[in-house]
Coordinates of C-alpha atoms in Angstrom, one line a residue:
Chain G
X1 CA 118.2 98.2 76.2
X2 CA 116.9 97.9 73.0
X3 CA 114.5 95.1 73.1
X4 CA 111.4 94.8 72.1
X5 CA 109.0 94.7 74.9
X6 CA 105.6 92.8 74.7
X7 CA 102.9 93.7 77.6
X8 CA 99.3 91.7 77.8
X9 CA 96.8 92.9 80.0
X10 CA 96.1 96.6 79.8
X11 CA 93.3 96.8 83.0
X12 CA 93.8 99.5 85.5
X13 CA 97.1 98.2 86.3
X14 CA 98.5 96.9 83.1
X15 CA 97.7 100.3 81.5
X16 CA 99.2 102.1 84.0
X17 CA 102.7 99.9 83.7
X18 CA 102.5 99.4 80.2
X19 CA 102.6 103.5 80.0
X20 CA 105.5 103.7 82.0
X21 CA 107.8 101.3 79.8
X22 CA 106.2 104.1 76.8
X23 CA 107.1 106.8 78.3
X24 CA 110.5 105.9 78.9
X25 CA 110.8 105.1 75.1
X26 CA 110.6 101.3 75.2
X27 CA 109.2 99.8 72.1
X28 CA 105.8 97.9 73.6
X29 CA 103.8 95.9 71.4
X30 CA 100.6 95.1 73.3
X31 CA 97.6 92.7 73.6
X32 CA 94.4 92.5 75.6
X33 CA 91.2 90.9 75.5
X34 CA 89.1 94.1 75.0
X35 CA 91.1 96.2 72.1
X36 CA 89.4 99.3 73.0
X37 CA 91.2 99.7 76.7
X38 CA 94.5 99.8 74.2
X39 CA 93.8 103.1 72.5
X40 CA 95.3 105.4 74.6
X41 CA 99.0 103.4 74.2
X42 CA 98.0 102.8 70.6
X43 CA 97.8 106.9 70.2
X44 CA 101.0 107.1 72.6
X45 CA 103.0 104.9 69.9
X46 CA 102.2 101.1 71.1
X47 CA 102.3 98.5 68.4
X48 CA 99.0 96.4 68.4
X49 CA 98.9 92.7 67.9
X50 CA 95.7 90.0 67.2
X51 CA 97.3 87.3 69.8
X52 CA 99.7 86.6 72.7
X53 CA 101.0 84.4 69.6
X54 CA 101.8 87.2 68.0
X55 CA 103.2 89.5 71.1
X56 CA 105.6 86.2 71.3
X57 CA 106.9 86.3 67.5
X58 CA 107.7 89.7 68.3
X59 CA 108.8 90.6 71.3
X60 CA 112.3 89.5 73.5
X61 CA 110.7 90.4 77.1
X62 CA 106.8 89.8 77.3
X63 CA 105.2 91.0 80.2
X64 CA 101.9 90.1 81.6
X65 CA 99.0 90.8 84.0
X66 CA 95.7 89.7 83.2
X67 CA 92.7 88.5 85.6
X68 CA 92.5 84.9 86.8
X69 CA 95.2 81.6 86.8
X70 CA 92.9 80.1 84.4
X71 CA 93.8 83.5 82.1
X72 CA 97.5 83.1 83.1
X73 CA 96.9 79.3 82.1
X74 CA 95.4 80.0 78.8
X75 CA 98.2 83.4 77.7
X76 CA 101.2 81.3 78.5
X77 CA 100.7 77.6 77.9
X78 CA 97.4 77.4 75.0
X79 CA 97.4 76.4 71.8
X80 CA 98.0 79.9 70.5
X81 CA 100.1 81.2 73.8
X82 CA 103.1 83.1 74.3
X83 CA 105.0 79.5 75.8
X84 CA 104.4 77.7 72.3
X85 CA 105.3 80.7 70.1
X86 CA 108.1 83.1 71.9
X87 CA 111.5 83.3 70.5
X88 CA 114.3 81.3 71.5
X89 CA 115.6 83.2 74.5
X90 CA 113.0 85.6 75.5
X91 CA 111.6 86.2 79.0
X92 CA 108.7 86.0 79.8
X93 CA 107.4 87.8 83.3
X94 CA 104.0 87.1 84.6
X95 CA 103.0 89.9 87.0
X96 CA 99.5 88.6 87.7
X97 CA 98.6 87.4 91.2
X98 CA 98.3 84.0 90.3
X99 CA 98.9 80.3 91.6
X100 CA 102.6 79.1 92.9
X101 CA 102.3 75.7 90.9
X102 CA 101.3 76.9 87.8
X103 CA 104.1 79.6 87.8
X104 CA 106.3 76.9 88.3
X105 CA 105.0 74.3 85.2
X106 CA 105.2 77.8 82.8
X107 CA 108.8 78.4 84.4
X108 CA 109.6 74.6 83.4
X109 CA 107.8 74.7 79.6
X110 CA 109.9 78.4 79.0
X111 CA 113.0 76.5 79.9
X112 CA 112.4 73.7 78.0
X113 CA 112.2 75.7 74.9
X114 CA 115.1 77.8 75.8
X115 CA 113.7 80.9 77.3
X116 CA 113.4 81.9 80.6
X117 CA 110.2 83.0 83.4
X118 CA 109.7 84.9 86.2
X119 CA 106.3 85.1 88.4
X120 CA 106.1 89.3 89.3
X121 CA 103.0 89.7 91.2
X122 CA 102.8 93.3 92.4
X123 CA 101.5 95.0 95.2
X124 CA 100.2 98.9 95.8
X125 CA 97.2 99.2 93.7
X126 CA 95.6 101.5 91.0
X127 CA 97.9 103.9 92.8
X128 CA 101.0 102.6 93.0
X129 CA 101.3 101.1 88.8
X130 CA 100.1 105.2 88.7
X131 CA 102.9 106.7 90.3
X132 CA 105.2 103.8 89.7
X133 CA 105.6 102.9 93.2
X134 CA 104.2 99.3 92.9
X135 CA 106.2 96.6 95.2
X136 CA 107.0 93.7 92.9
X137 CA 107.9 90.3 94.3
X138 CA 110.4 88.1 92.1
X139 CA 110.7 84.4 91.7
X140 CA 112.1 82.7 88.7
X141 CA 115.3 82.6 86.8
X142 CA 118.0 84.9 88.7
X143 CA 119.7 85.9 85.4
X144 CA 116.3 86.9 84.2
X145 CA 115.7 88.8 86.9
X146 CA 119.0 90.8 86.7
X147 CA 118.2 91.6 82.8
X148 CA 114.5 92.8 83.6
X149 CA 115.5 95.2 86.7
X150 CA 115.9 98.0 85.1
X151 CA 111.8 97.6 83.4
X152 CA 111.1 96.8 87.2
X153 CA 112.7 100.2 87.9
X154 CA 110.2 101.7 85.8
X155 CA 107.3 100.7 87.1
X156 CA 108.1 100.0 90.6
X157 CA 109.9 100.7 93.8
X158 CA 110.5 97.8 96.6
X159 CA 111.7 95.0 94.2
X160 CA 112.7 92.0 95.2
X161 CA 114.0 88.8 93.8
X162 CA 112.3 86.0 96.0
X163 CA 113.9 83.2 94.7
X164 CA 112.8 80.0 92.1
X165 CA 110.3 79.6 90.0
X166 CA 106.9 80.4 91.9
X167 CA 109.0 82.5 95.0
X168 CA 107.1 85.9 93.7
X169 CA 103.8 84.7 93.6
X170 CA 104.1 82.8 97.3
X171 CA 105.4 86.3 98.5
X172 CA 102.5 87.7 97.2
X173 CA 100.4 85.4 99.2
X174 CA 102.2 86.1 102.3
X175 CA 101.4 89.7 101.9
X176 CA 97.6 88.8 101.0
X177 CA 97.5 86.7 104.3
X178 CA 98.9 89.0 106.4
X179 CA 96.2 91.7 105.0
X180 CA 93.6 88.7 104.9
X181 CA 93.0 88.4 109.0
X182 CA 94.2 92.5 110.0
X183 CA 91.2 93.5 108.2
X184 CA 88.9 91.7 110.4
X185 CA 90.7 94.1 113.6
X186 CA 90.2 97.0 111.7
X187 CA 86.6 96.6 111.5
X188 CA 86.2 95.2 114.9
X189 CA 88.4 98.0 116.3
X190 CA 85.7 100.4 114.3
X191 CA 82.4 98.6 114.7
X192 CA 83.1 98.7 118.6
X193 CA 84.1 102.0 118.8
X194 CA 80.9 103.0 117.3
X195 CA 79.0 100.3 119.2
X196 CA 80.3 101.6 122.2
X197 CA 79.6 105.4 121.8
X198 CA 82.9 106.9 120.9
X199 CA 84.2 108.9 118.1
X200 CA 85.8 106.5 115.8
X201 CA 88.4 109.1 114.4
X202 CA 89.2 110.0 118.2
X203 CA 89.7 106.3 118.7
X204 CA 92.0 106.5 115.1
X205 CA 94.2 109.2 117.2
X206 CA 94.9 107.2 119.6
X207 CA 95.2 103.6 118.1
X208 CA 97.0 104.5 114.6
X209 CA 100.1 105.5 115.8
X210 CA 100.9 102.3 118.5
X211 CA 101.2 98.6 118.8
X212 CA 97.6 98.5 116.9
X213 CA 99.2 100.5 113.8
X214 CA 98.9 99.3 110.3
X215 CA 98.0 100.5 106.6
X216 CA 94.8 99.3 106.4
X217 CA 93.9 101.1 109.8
X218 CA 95.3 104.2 108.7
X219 CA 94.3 104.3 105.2
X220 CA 91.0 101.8 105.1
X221 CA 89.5 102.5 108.3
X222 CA 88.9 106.4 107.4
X223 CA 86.6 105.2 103.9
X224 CA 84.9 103.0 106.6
X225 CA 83.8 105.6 108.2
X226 CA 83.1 107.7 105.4
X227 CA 81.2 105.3 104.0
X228 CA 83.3 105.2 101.2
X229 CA 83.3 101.7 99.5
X230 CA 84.5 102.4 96.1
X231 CA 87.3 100.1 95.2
X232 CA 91.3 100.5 95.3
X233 CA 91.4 97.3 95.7
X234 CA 88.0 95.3 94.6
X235 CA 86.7 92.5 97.0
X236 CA 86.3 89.7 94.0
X237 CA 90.0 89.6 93.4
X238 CA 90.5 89.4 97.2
X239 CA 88.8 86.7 97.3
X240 CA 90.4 85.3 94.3
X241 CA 94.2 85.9 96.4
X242 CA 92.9 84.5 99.3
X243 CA 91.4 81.4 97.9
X244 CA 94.8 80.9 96.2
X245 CA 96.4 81.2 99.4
X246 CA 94.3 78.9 101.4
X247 CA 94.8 76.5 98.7
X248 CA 98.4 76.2 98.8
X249 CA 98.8 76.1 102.4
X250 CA 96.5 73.6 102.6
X251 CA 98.9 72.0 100.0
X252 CA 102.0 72.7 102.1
X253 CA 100.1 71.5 105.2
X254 CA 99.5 74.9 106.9
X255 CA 96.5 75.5 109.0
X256 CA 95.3 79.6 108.7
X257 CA 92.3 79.5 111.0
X258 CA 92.4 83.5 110.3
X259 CA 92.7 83.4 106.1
X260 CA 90.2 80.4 106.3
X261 CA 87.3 83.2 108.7
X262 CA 88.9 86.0 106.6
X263 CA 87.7 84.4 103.2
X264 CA 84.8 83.5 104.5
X265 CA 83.3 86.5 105.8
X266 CA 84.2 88.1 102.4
X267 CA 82.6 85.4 100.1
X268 CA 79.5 86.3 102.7
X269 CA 80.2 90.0 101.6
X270 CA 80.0 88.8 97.9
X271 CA 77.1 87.0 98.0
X272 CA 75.1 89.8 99.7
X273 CA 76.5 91.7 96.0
X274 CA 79.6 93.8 97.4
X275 CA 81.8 91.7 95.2
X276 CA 82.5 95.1 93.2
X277 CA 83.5 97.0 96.1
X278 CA 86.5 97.8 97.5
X279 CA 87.9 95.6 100.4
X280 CA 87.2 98.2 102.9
X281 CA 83.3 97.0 102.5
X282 CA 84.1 94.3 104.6
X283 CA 82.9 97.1 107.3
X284 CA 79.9 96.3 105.8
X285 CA 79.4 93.1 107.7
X286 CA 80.2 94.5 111.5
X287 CA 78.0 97.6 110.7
Chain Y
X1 CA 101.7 121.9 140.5
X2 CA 102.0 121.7 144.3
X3 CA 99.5 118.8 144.5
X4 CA 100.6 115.8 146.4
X5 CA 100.7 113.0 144.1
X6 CA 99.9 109.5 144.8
X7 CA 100.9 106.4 142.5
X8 CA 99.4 102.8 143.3
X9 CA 100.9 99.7 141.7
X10 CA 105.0 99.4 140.6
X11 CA 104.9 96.7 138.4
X12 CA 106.7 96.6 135.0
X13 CA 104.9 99.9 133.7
X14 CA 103.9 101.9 137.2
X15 CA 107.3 101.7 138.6
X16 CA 109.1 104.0 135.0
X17 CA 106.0 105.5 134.9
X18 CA 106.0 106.9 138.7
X19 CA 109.8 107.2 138.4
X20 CA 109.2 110.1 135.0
X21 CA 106.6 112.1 137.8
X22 CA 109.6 111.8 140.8
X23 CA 112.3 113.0 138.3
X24 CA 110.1 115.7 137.3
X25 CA 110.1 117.2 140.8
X26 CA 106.7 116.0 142.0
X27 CA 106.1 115.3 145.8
X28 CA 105.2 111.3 145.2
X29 CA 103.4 108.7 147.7
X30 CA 103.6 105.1 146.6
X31 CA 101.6 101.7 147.8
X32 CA 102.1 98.3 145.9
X33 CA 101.4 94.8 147.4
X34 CA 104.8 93.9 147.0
X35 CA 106.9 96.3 149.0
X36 CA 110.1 95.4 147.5
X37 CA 109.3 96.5 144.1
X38 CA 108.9 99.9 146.0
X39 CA 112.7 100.0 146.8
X40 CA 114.3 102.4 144.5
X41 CA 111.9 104.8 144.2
X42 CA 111.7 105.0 147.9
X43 CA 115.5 105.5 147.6
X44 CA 115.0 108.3 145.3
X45 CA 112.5 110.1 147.7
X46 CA 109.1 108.8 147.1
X47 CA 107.1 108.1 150.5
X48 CA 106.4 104.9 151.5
X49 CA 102.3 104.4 152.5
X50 CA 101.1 101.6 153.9
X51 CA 97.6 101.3 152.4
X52 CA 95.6 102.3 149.4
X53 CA 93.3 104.0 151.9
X54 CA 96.4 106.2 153.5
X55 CA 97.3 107.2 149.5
X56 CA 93.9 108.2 149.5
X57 CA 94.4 110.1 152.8
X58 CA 97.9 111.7 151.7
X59 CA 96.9 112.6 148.1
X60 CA 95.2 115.2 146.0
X61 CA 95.8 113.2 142.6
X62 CA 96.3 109.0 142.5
X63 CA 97.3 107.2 139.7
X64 CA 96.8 103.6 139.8
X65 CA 97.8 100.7 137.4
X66 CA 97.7 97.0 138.9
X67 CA 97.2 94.3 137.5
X68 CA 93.4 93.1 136.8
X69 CA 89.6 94.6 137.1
X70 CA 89.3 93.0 140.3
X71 CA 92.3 94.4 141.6
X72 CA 90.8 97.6 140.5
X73 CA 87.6 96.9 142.0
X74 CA 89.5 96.2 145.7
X75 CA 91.6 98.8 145.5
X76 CA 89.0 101.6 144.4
X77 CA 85.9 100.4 145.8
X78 CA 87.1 97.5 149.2
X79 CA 86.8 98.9 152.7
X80 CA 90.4 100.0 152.8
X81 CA 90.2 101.5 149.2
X82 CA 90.3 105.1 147.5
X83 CA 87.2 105.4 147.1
X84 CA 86.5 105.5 150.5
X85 CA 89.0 107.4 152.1
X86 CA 89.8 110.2 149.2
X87 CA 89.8 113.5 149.6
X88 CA 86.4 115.6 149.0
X89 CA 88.7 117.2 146.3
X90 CA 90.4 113.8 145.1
X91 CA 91.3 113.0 141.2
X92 CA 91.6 109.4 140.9
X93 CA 93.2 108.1 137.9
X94 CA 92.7 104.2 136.7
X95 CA 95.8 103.4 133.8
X96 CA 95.2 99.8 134.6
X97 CA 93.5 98.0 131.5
X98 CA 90.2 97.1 132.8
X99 CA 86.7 97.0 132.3
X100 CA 84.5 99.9 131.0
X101 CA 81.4 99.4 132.8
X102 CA 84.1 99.0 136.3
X103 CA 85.2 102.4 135.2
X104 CA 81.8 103.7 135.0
X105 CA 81.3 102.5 138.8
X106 CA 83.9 103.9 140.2
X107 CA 83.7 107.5 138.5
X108 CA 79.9 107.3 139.7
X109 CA 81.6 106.5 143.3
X110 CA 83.7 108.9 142.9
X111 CA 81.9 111.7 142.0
X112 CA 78.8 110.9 144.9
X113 CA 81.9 111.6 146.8
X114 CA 82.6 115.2 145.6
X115 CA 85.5 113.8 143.9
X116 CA 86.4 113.0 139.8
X117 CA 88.1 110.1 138.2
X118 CA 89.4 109.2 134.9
X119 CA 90.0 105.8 133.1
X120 CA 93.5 106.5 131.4
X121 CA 94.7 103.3 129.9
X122 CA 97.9 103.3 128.2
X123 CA 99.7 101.3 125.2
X124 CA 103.5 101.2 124.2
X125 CA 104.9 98.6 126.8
X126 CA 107.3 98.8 129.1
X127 CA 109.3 100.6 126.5
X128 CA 106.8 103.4 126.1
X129 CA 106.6 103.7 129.9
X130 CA 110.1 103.6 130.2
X131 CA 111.2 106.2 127.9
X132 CA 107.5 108.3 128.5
X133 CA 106.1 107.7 124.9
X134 CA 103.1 106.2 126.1
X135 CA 99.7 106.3 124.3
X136 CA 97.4 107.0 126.9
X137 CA 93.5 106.7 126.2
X138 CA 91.5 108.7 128.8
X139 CA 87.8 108.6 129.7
X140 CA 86.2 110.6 132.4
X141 CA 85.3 113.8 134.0
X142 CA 86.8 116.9 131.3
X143 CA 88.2 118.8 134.0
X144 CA 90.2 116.3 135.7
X145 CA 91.5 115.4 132.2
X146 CA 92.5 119.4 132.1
X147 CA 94.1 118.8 135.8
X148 CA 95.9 115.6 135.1
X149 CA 97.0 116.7 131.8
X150 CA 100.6 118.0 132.1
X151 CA 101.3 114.8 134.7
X152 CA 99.6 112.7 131.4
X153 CA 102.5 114.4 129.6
X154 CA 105.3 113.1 131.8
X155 CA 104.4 109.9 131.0
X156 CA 103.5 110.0 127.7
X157 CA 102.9 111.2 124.5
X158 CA 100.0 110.6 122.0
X159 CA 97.2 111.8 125.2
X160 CA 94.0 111.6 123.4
X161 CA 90.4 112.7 126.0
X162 CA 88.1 110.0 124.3
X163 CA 84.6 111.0 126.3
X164 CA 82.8 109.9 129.3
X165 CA 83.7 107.4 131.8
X166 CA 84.6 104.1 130.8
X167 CA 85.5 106.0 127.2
X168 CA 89.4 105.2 128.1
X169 CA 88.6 101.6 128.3
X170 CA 86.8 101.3 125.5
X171 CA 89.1 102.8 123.2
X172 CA 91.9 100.4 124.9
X173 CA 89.7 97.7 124.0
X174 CA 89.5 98.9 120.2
X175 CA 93.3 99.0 120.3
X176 CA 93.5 95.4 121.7
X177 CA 90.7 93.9 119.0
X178 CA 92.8 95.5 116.1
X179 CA 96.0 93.7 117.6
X180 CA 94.0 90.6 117.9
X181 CA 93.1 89.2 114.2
X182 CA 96.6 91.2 112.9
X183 CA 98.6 89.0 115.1
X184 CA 97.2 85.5 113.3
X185 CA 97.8 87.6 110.0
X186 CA 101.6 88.0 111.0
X187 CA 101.7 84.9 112.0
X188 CA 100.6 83.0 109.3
X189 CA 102.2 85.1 107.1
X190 CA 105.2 84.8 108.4
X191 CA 104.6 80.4 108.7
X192 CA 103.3 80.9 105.0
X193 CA 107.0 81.9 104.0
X194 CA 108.9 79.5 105.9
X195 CA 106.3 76.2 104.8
X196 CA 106.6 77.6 101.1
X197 CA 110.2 77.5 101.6
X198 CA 110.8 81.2 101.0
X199 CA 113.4 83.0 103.4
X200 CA 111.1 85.1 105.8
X201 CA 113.1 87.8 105.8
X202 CA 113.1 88.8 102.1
X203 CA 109.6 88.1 102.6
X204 CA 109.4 91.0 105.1
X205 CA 111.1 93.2 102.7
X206 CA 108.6 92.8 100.4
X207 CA 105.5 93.1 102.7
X208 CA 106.6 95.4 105.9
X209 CA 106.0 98.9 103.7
X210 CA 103.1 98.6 101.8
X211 CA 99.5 97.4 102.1
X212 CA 100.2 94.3 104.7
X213 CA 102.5 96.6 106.6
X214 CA 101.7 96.9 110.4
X215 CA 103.6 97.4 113.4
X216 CA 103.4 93.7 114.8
X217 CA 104.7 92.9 111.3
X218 CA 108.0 95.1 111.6
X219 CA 108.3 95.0 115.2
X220 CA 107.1 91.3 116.2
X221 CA 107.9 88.8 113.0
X222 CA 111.6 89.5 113.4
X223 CA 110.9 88.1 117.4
X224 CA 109.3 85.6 115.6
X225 CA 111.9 84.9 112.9
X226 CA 114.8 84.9 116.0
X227 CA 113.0 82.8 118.1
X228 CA 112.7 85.6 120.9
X229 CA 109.6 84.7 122.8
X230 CA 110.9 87.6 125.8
X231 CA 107.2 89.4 126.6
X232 CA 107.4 92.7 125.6
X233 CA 103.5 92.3 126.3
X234 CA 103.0 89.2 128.1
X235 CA 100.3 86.0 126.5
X236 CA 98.4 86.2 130.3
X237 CA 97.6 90.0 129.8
X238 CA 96.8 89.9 126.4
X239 CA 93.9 87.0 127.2
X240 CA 92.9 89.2 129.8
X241 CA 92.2 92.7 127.6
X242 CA 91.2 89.9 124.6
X243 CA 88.6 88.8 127.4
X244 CA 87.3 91.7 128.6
X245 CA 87.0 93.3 125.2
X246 CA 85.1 89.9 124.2
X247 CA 82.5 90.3 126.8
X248 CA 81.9 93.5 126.4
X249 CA 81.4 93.2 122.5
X250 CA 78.9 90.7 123.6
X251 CA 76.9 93.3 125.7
X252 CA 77.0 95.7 122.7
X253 CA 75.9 92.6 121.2
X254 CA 78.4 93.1 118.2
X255 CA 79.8 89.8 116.6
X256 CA 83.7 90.2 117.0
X257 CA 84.7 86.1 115.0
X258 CA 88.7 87.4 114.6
X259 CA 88.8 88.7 118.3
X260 CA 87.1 85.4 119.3
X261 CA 89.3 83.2 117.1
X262 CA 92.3 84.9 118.0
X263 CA 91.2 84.9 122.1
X264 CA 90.9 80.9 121.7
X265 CA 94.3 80.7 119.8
X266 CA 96.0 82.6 122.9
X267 CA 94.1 80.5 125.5
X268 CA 95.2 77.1 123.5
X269 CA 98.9 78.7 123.7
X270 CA 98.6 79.6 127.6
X271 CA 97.4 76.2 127.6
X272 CA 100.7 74.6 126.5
X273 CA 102.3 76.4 129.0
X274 CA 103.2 80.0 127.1
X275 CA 101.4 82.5 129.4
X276 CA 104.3 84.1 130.6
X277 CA 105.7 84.7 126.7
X278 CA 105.2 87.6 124.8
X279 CA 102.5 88.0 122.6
X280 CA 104.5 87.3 119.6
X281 CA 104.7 83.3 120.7
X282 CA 101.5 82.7 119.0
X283 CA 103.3 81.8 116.1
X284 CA 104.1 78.4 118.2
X285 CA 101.5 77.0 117.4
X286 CA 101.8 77.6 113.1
X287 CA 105.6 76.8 113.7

């Protein structure tokens, strides 16, 4: 493929991905807020640029991942945004965890101009843009998706193409509720088992293997105990995921009694100052 | 071992469970209410007593695992119970899912009686008890655990000694409040898709093998997605274990909101007539 690529966001993800698509001798012109946290790629052979204006004017596939929708909002459909300013058939892939509906309105404003979008919200962490291993869940244009797999392939593992416009970034919610609700077992499980006298990592011997078995009891329940609360994952952009979530299923007319106390007990968590953490501090709470 | 071994209760799970310690050459006395369910093991040479007190008067070792703590209570602690009539020597093993502070009684019972006990309450279903993979939690007296061990291992597999009396119990507990909250996470995950118009099972694709993963997720959502409501592990026994586990949080005065949440969901669905689904029917009430 010899396209020039276009990546906005460099935070602990973005750098991560973004080095990927470098090191497998992809052209990459980036962009982010804070030109410092570019450096590295700069030294590695990335092409700076002032704008997501100018990543557009330059670039054939842009990819981004920045912080909030109202980010997303801003990078794709401002005044000096990538929507207003890309070339006539690029593709753009927005692989922030961001809203359904907005995903879909940037999906319809590419299209009008000629290009085509896909949402690409990813899932696996600090670790998994690291190793390359992130799960990325695909919604948008199907021919779009087909001509980004193999830049997928570089910086992830489970891909999937979800569907239309706004597809990925519902999947993404699905996986944030099911998370959203099993986190408050883990802790219970843990809190009791302490309460009550036992071992906890006995009790993990037991439980983590059966019916009760999941990732976050197997990898989040051990930094409970350890009182380790640094983040993989931090608690603010939890909450950020889950209030997207609740949003739109109060929108499709969904009741989540579980996401609903799920987000709640965290924005508790954050307002006693753990909004910095990692979601594991949510032990926090029960201890 | 040439101990006499005695086996109360051959419901779904006693009746594989006493059938792996009959194959396995073992000398095997059997009571249950229902004499009937008795048939084929009686057929394959297990001997027929009429009474929990004549198990107690036959046997060196008796496993027991009916159906609720006061079916415990009568059958360890009523006139014509174990308790009573055991040997000066007896083990007495409870793999029923009952109450800690129940277990504690009886092992004190016991044990004024020159005898041991164990709590030993198990997870993995009726599959797990059918094909002896059984988790199998086990509070109590160290050197009955020693005893009992290798008959632990006929029926099971992941056999983990979690402390004291009533430590069995507890740790089932722990496993039951983890399932708890992760079930409404499935659940609404899974609704999530389908409202969002996504096809679930891409969906699961995406989420089974990373950070939302869980066992319910890969073994229960497919139920789910089919429209199999069969128990595997039935609504009426899960608000039991939810139940006991609720008030016995409440005595180690620990706030448990996603047990309690999920314990009121499972009540509203035994409610509408689904206590004699599986588990997995919660998501009914989302669908």
């Amino acid at each position: 493929m010899n396209k020039t690529i276009g990546f906005i966001g460099l935070g602990v993800m973005g750098k991560s991905m973004a080095g990927h698509l470098l090191d497998a001798g992809h052209t990459l012109h980036v962009y982010t807020r804070t030109r410092e946290k570019a450096a590295d790629l700069l030294a590695r052979g990335a092409v700076w640029e002032d704008s997501p204006a100018a990543i557009a004017q330059a670039c054939d596939i842009v990819f981004t991942i920045v912080g909030f929708p109202q980010d997303v909002d801003k990078v794709y459909l401002g005044d000096n945004g990538l929507v207003a300013n890309a070339k006539p058939d690029a593709i753009l892939v927005d692989m922030t965890t961001s809203k359904p509906d907005l995903a879909v309105r940037i999906a319809a404003a590419v299209a009008a101009r000629g290009g085509r979008a896909l949402d690409a919200p990813v899932s696996g962490g600090d670790k998994g843009a690291r190793e390359g291993t992130l799960s990325i869940m695909v919604g948008g244009d199907r021919v779009a998706f087909d001509a980004v797999l193999p830049l997928f392939e570089i910086m992830g593992k489970n891909i999937v193409y979800q569907g239309l416009a706004g597809s990925g970034q519902h999947c993404k919610l699905c996986n944030q509720i099911a998370i959203a609700s099993n986190m408050l077992g883990v802790c219970e499980a843990i809190a009791y088992a302490r309460q009550a006298g036992l071992d906890p990592e006995t009790v993990l011997k037991s439980i983590s293997a059966g019916a009760a078995g999941s990732w976050s009891l197997s990898n989040l329940a051990p930094r409970m105990l350890a009182g380790n609360f640094e983040p993989g994952f931090y608690v603010k952009h939890f909450i950020k995921d889950m209030a997207i979530a609740a949003e739109s299923a109060d929108g499709l007319r969904l009741d989540t009694p579980g996401l609903d106390l799920a987000l709640a007990l965290y924005r508790k968590l954050a307002a006693a100052g753990c909004e910095d953490d990692g979601t594991q501090a949510l032990y926090k709470l029960y201890a």
